[in-house]
Coordinates of C-alpha atoms and ligand atoms in Angstrom, one line a residue:
X1 CA 107.8 171.2 71.8
X2 CA 104.4 169.9 72.7
X3 CA 106.0 166.5 73.4
X4 CA 108.7 168.0 75.5
X5 CA 106.1 169.8 77.6
X6 CA 104.1 166.6 78.0
X7 CA 107.3 164.6 78.8
X8 CA 108.3 167.1 81.6
X9 CA 104.8 167.0 83.0
X10 CA 104.9 163.2 83.1
X11 CA 108.4 163.1 84.7
X12 CA 107.2 165.6 87.3
X13 CA 104.1 163.5 88.1
X14 CA 106.3 160.5 88.5
X15 CA 109.0 162.1 90.6
X16 CA 106.7 164.1 93.0
X17 CA 105.3 160.9 94.6
X18 CA 106.2 160.3 98.3
X19 CA 109.0 162.7 98.6
X20 CA 110.5 164.1 101.8
X21 CA 110.8 167.8 102.5
X22 CA 114.5 167.8 101.5
X23 CA 113.8 165.9 98.3
X24 CA 110.9 168.2 97.4
X25 CA 113.3 171.2 97.7
X26 CA 115.7 169.5 95.4
X27 CA 112.9 168.7 92.9
X28 CA 111.9 172.4 92.9
X29 CA 115.4 173.3 91.8
X30 CA 115.5 170.5 89.3
X31 CA 112.3 171.7 87.5
X32 CA 112.1 175.4 88.3
X33 CA 115.6 176.4 89.1
X34 CA 117.6 178.8 86.9
X35 CA 119.0 175.8 84.9
X36 CA 115.9 173.7 85.6
X37 CA 113.8 171.7 83.1
X38 CA 111.2 174.5 82.7
X39 CA 113.8 177.3 82.3
X40 CA 115.4 175.3 79.5
X41 CA 112.0 175.1 77.7
X42 CA 112.1 178.9 77.6
X43 CA 115.3 178.6 75.6
X44 CA 113.7 176.4 73.0
X45 CA 110.9 178.9 72.9
X46 CA 113.1 181.2 70.9
X47 CA 113.2 178.7 68.0
X48 CA 109.4 178.5 67.8
X49 CA 107.8 180.3 64.9
X50 CA 106.3 183.6 65.9
X51 CA 102.6 182.6 65.4
X52 CA 103.0 179.6 67.6
X53 CA 104.7 181.4 70.4
X54 CA 101.6 182.6 72.1
X55 CA 100.3 179.1 72.2
X56 CA 103.5 177.6 73.5
X57 CA 104.0 180.4 75.9
X58 CA 100.7 179.7 77.5
X59 CA 101.5 176.0 77.6
X60 CA 104.9 176.5 79.3
X61 CA 103.4 178.9 81.8
X62 CA 100.6 176.4 82.5
X63 CA 103.3 173.7 83.1
X64 CA 105.2 176.0 85.3
X65 CA 102.3 176.8 87.5
X66 CA 101.2 173.1 87.5
X67 CA 104.7 172.2 88.9
X68 CA 104.7 175.1 91.4
X69 CA 101.3 174.1 92.7
X70 CA 102.2 170.5 92.9
X71 CA 105.4 171.2 94.8
X72 CA 103.8 173.6 97.2
X73 CA 101.0 171.2 98.0
X74 CA 103.5 168.4 98.6
X75 CA 105.7 170.6 100.7
X76 CA 102.7 171.5 102.9
X77 CA 101.9 167.8 103.2
X78 CA 105.5 166.9 104.1
X79 CA 105.6 169.7 106.6
X80 CA 102.5 168.6 108.4
X81 CA 103.8 165.0 108.6
X82 CA 107.1 166.3 110.0
X83 CA 105.3 168.5 112.6
X84 CA 103.1 165.7 113.8
X85 CA 106.2 163.4 114.0
X86 CA 107.9 165.9 116.2
X87 CA 104.9 166.4 118.3
X88 CA 104.7 162.7 118.9
X89 CA 108.4 162.5 119.7
X90 CA 108.3 165.3 122.2
X91 CA 105.2 164.3 124.0
X92 CA 105.5 164.5 127.8
X93 CA 104.0 161.7 129.8
X94 CA 102.5 163.5 132.7
X95 CA 101.7 160.2 134.4
X96 CA 105.4 159.3 134.8
X97 CA 106.6 159.4 138.4
X98 CA 108.5 162.7 139.2
X99 CA 112.1 163.0 140.3
X100 CA 112.3 163.0 144.1
X101 CA 114.1 166.1 145.5
X102 CA 116.1 165.5 148.6
X103 CA 115.7 168.4 151.0
X104 CA 117.9 169.0 154.0
X105 CA 116.9 170.0 157.5
X106 CA 118.3 171.7 160.5
X107 CA 120.6 169.7 162.7
X108 CA 119.0 168.6 165.9
X109 CA 121.5 170.8 167.8
X110 CA 120.5 173.9 165.8
X111 CA 116.9 173.1 166.4
X112 CA 117.5 172.8 170.2
X113 CA 119.4 176.1 170.1
X114 CA 116.6 177.9 168.3
X115 CA 114.1 176.4 170.9
X116 CA 116.2 177.7 173.8
X117 CA 116.5 181.1 172.1
X118 CA 112.8 181.3 171.7
X119 CA 112.2 180.5 175.3
X120 CA 114.6 183.1 176.6
X121 CA 113.4 185.7 174.1
X122 CA 109.9 185.3 175.4
X123 CA 111.3 185.9 178.9
X124 CA 112.8 189.2 177.8
X125 CA 116.4 188.2 177.2
X126 CA 118.5 189.4 174.4
X127 CA 120.7 187.0 172.4
X128 CA 124.4 187.8 172.1
X129 CA 127.5 186.2 170.7
X130 CA 131.2 186.2 171.6
X131 CA 134.4 185.0 169.9
X132 CA 135.4 181.3 169.9
X133 CA 139.1 182.4 169.8
X134 CA 139.4 184.1 173.1
X135 CA 141.9 186.0 175.2
X136 CA 143.2 184.4 178.3
X137 CA 142.0 187.6 180.1
X138 CA 138.3 187.0 179.3
X139 CA 138.3 183.2 179.5
X140 CA 140.1 183.1 182.9
X141 CA 141.6 186.3 184.4
X142 CA 138.5 188.5 184.4
X143 CA 136.4 185.6 185.6
X144 CA 138.4 185.5 188.9
X145 CA 140.6 182.7 187.7
X146 CA 144.2 184.0 188.0
X147 CA 147.1 182.2 186.4
X148 CA 148.0 180.1 189.4
X149 CA 144.4 179.1 190.1
X150 CA 143.8 175.3 190.2
X151 CA 140.4 175.8 188.5
X152 CA 142.4 176.2 185.2
X153 CA 143.6 172.7 185.4
X154 CA 140.0 171.4 185.1
X155 CA 139.7 173.3 181.8
X156 CA 142.9 172.2 180.2
X157 CA 142.5 173.5 176.7
X158 CA 143.8 174.5 173.3
X159 CA 146.2 177.5 173.3
X160 CA 146.9 179.2 170.0
X161 CA 149.6 181.4 171.7
X162 CA 150.5 182.1 175.3
X163 CA 147.6 184.5 175.8
X164 CA 145.1 183.3 173.1
X165 CA 143.0 180.1 173.3
X166 CA 139.9 178.4 172.1
X167 CA 137.4 179.4 174.8
X168 CA 136.6 176.6 177.3
X169 CA 133.3 178.1 178.3
X170 CA 130.8 180.8 177.2
X171 CA 131.3 182.7 180.5
X172 CA 133.9 185.1 178.9
X173 CA 130.9 186.6 177.0
X174 CA 129.6 187.8 180.4
X175 CA 132.7 190.0 180.8
X176 CA 132.6 191.3 177.3
X177 CA 128.9 192.2 177.6
X178 CA 129.4 193.9 181.0
X179 CA 132.3 195.9 179.6
X180 CA 130.1 197.1 176.7
X181 CA 126.6 197.6 178.2
X182 CA 125.4 199.2 181.4
X183 CA 123.0 197.4 183.7
X184 CA 120.2 196.3 183.6
X185 CA 121.6 193.4 181.5
X186 CA 119.5 190.4 180.6
X187 CA 121.2 188.2 177.9
X188 CA 121.9 184.7 176.8
X189 CA 124.7 183.7 174.5
X190 CA 125.3 180.4 172.9
X191 CA 128.2 178.8 171.1
X192 CA 131.0 176.3 170.7
X193 CA 133.5 175.7 173.5
X194 CA 136.6 173.6 173.4
X195 CA 138.3 171.4 176.0
X196 CA 141.0 168.8 175.8
X197 CA 138.6 166.1 176.7
X198 CA 138.9 162.5 175.5
X199 CA 135.7 161.6 173.6
X200 CA 133.3 159.3 175.4
X201 CA 129.5 159.0 175.5
X202 CA 129.2 162.3 177.4
X203 CA 132.4 164.2 176.5
X204 CA 133.6 165.7 173.2
X205 CA 136.5 168.2 172.6
X206 CA 133.9 170.5 170.9
X207 CA 130.6 171.2 172.6
X208 CA 128.1 174.0 173.0
X209 CA 127.0 176.0 176.0
X210 CA 124.2 178.3 176.6
X211 CA 125.2 181.1 178.9
X212 CA 122.8 183.4 180.8
X213 CA 123.6 186.7 182.6
X214 CA 121.3 189.0 184.5
X215 CA 122.6 192.1 186.2
X216 CA 120.3 194.6 188.0
X217 CA 119.6 196.1 191.3
X218 CA 117.9 193.7 193.7
X219 CA 118.6 190.5 191.7
X220 CA 118.5 187.4 194.0
X221 CA 119.1 183.7 194.0
X222 CA 115.3 183.3 193.8
X223 CA 115.4 185.0 190.4
X224 CA 118.0 182.5 189.2
X225 CA 115.9 179.6 190.5
X226 CA 112.7 181.0 188.9
X227 CA 114.4 181.6 185.5
X228 CA 116.0 178.2 185.2
X229 CA 112.9 176.4 186.5
X230 CA 110.7 178.2 183.9
X231 CA 113.2 177.4 181.2
X232 CA 113.4 173.7 182.2
X233 CA 109.6 173.5 182.2
X234 CA 109.3 175.1 178.8
X235 CA 112.1 172.9 177.4
X236 CA 111.4 169.5 178.9
X237 CA 107.8 169.7 180.2
X238 CA 105.7 171.1 183.1
X239 CA 106.5 168.2 185.5
X240 CA 110.3 168.9 185.5
X241 CA 111.9 170.2 188.6
X242 CA 115.3 172.0 189.0
X243 CA 117.7 171.2 191.8
X244 CA 120.6 173.4 193.0
X245 CA 123.5 171.8 194.8
X246 CA 126.4 173.8 196.2
X247 CA 129.3 173.9 193.9
X248 CA 132.4 176.0 193.2
X249 CA 133.0 178.2 190.2
X250 CA 135.5 181.1 190.9
X251 CA 133.3 183.7 189.1
X252 CA 130.1 183.1 191.2
X253 CA 129.3 183.2 194.9
X254 CA 127.4 181.2 195.9
X255 CA 127.8 178.8 193.1
X256 CA 125.6 175.8 192.3
X257 CA 125.5 172.8 190.1
X258 CA 122.1 172.6 188.4
X259 CA 120.2 169.4 187.7
X260 CA 116.7 168.6 186.4
X261 CA 114.6 165.7 187.6
X262 CA 115.2 162.7 185.4
X263 CA 112.8 162.9 182.4
X264 CA 113.1 159.2 181.8
X265 CA 112.1 157.8 185.2
X266 CA 110.5 161.0 186.6
X267 CA 113.0 161.0 189.5
X268 CA 112.6 157.4 190.7
X269 CA 116.0 156.4 189.5
X270 CA 117.1 154.6 186.3
X271 CA 120.2 153.8 184.3
X272 CA 120.2 157.2 182.5
X273 CA 120.3 159.2 185.8
X274 CA 122.5 156.5 187.4
X275 CA 119.8 155.9 190.0
X276 CA 120.0 159.4 191.4
X277 CA 116.8 160.7 189.9
X278 CA 118.6 163.8 188.7
X279 CA 120.4 164.9 185.5
X280 CA 123.2 167.5 185.7
X281 CA 122.8 170.3 183.2
X282 CA 125.5 172.8 184.2
X283 CA 126.7 175.5 186.6
X284 CA 125.1 178.6 187.9
X285 CA 125.4 181.1 190.7
X286 CA 125.4 184.8 191.8
X287 CA 128.0 186.8 189.9
X288 CA 131.1 187.2 192.1
X289 CA 131.8 190.8 193.3
X290 CA 135.3 190.6 192.0
X291 CA 134.0 190.0 188.4
X292 CA 131.7 193.0 188.7
X293 CA 134.7 195.1 190.0
X294 CA 136.8 193.9 187.0
X295 CA 134.3 195.5 184.6
X296 CA 133.7 198.6 186.7
X297 CA 130.2 197.7 188.1
X298 CA 129.7 198.6 191.7
X299 CA 128.8 195.4 193.6
X300 CA 127.2 197.4 196.4
X301 CA 124.6 198.7 193.9
X302 CA 124.2 195.8 191.4
X303 CA 124.0 192.1 191.7
X304 CA 123.3 189.4 189.2
X305 CA 123.2 185.8 188.4
X306 CA 124.7 183.6 185.7
X307 CA 124.4 180.1 184.4
X308 CA 126.0 177.9 181.8
X309 CA 124.3 174.8 180.6
X310 CA 125.5 172.2 178.1
X311 CA 123.5 172.5 174.9
X312 CA 124.2 168.9 173.8
X313 CA 123.2 167.8 177.3
X314 CA 119.8 169.6 176.8
X315 CA 119.3 168.0 173.4
X316 CA 120.3 164.5 174.7
X317 CA 117.9 164.7 177.6
X318 CA 115.1 166.1 175.5
X319 CA 115.4 163.7 172.6
X320 CA 116.8 160.7 174.5
X321 CA 120.1 160.6 172.6
X322 CA 122.4 158.2 174.4
X323 CA 125.8 159.4 173.1
X324 CA 127.2 162.9 172.5
X325 CA 129.3 161.7 169.6
X326 CA 126.2 161.1 167.5
X327 CA 125.9 164.9 167.0
X328 CA 129.1 165.0 165.2
X329 CA 129.2 161.7 163.2
X330 CA 126.9 163.0 160.5
X331 CA 125.2 159.6 160.2
X332 CA 122.1 160.2 158.1
X333 CA 120.2 157.5 159.9
X334 CA 120.6 159.6 163.0
X335 CA 120.1 163.0 161.4
X336 CA 117.0 162.0 159.5
X337 CA 115.2 161.1 162.7
X338 CA 115.2 164.8 163.7
X339 CA 114.5 166.4 160.3
X340 CA 112.7 169.5 161.2
Ligands
LIG401 N1 131.2 178.2 182.7 C1 130.9 177.2 183.7 C2 131.4 175.9 183.1 O1 131.7 175.8 182.0 C3 129.5 177.1 184.0 C4 128.9 178.3 184.7 C5 128.4 179.4 184.0 C6 128.9 178.3 186.1 C7 127.9 180.4 184.7 C8 128.4 179.4 186.8 C9 127.9 180.5 186.1 O2 131.5 174.9 183.8

């Protein structure tokens, strides 16, 4: 018996060396498990004479606690080795360069639209919207352009049905607003317009307009000039002048083509302004009495002015963009230059 105890102790001392956590758990079962080496000793114990039992009992218990202690110390050691190995493995190197996040930005056209909105808001205008799919009535009829009118030919456009089309201008919003609200009216409205234009450096089948409409008592052409001059100065710079040249739009009378002094050459003449010193921005004029009558506003009491400028044109002049198609090509080299 004595020898057996000694033998197990020696075996344990030998086996416990340099074991992994898993191996230690196996050893624990091997020695202390229900059918383990030490448990078997207890079976022998029964064969020991009574007077020796106390002695051997103490010996076996001593062996048992020796093995228990040995294993738990080794388990602790293996666990701490494992923990530091994990720590080492999962260490974060804070000096490594980070992952660059690519952020987007507003398209230059959206930026220009916001700028225009801000300017008109500061002048007391409200910002309105209207539908891009429009009725023939609003796009033409109510704007004093009856079916036979040659002005329609200039705006040859996309019809969805006989009476429904993609709007060719933002002017139909004028009518919708005047139908809905009573004067005084002071609004701008921006949005996409569509015309069957062949694309070139200054034409595209989709483009944006900014429409303005003011209706009140005693509104004059001077108010129109003042408003657009102030807008142009805020948008392009203090030195910019606005020029009005007589023009024809069926829904205004008098009507005018509006240009600004060339921001490239300052009006001296260059290739951008085709040596004229002026850049055309869009149409304007005093709202035609027929249009007011169409929406039930008495032209004897109320007058107003309206204008419609090309949004791309404004952005092109402001940022010296040579070709309208660039807005729609989605070329990152172009878009990145204006990342706001
Ligand atoms: N809607 C006209 C166009 O697209 C511009 C315009 C607007 C003219 C308002 C006069 C008044 O050409």
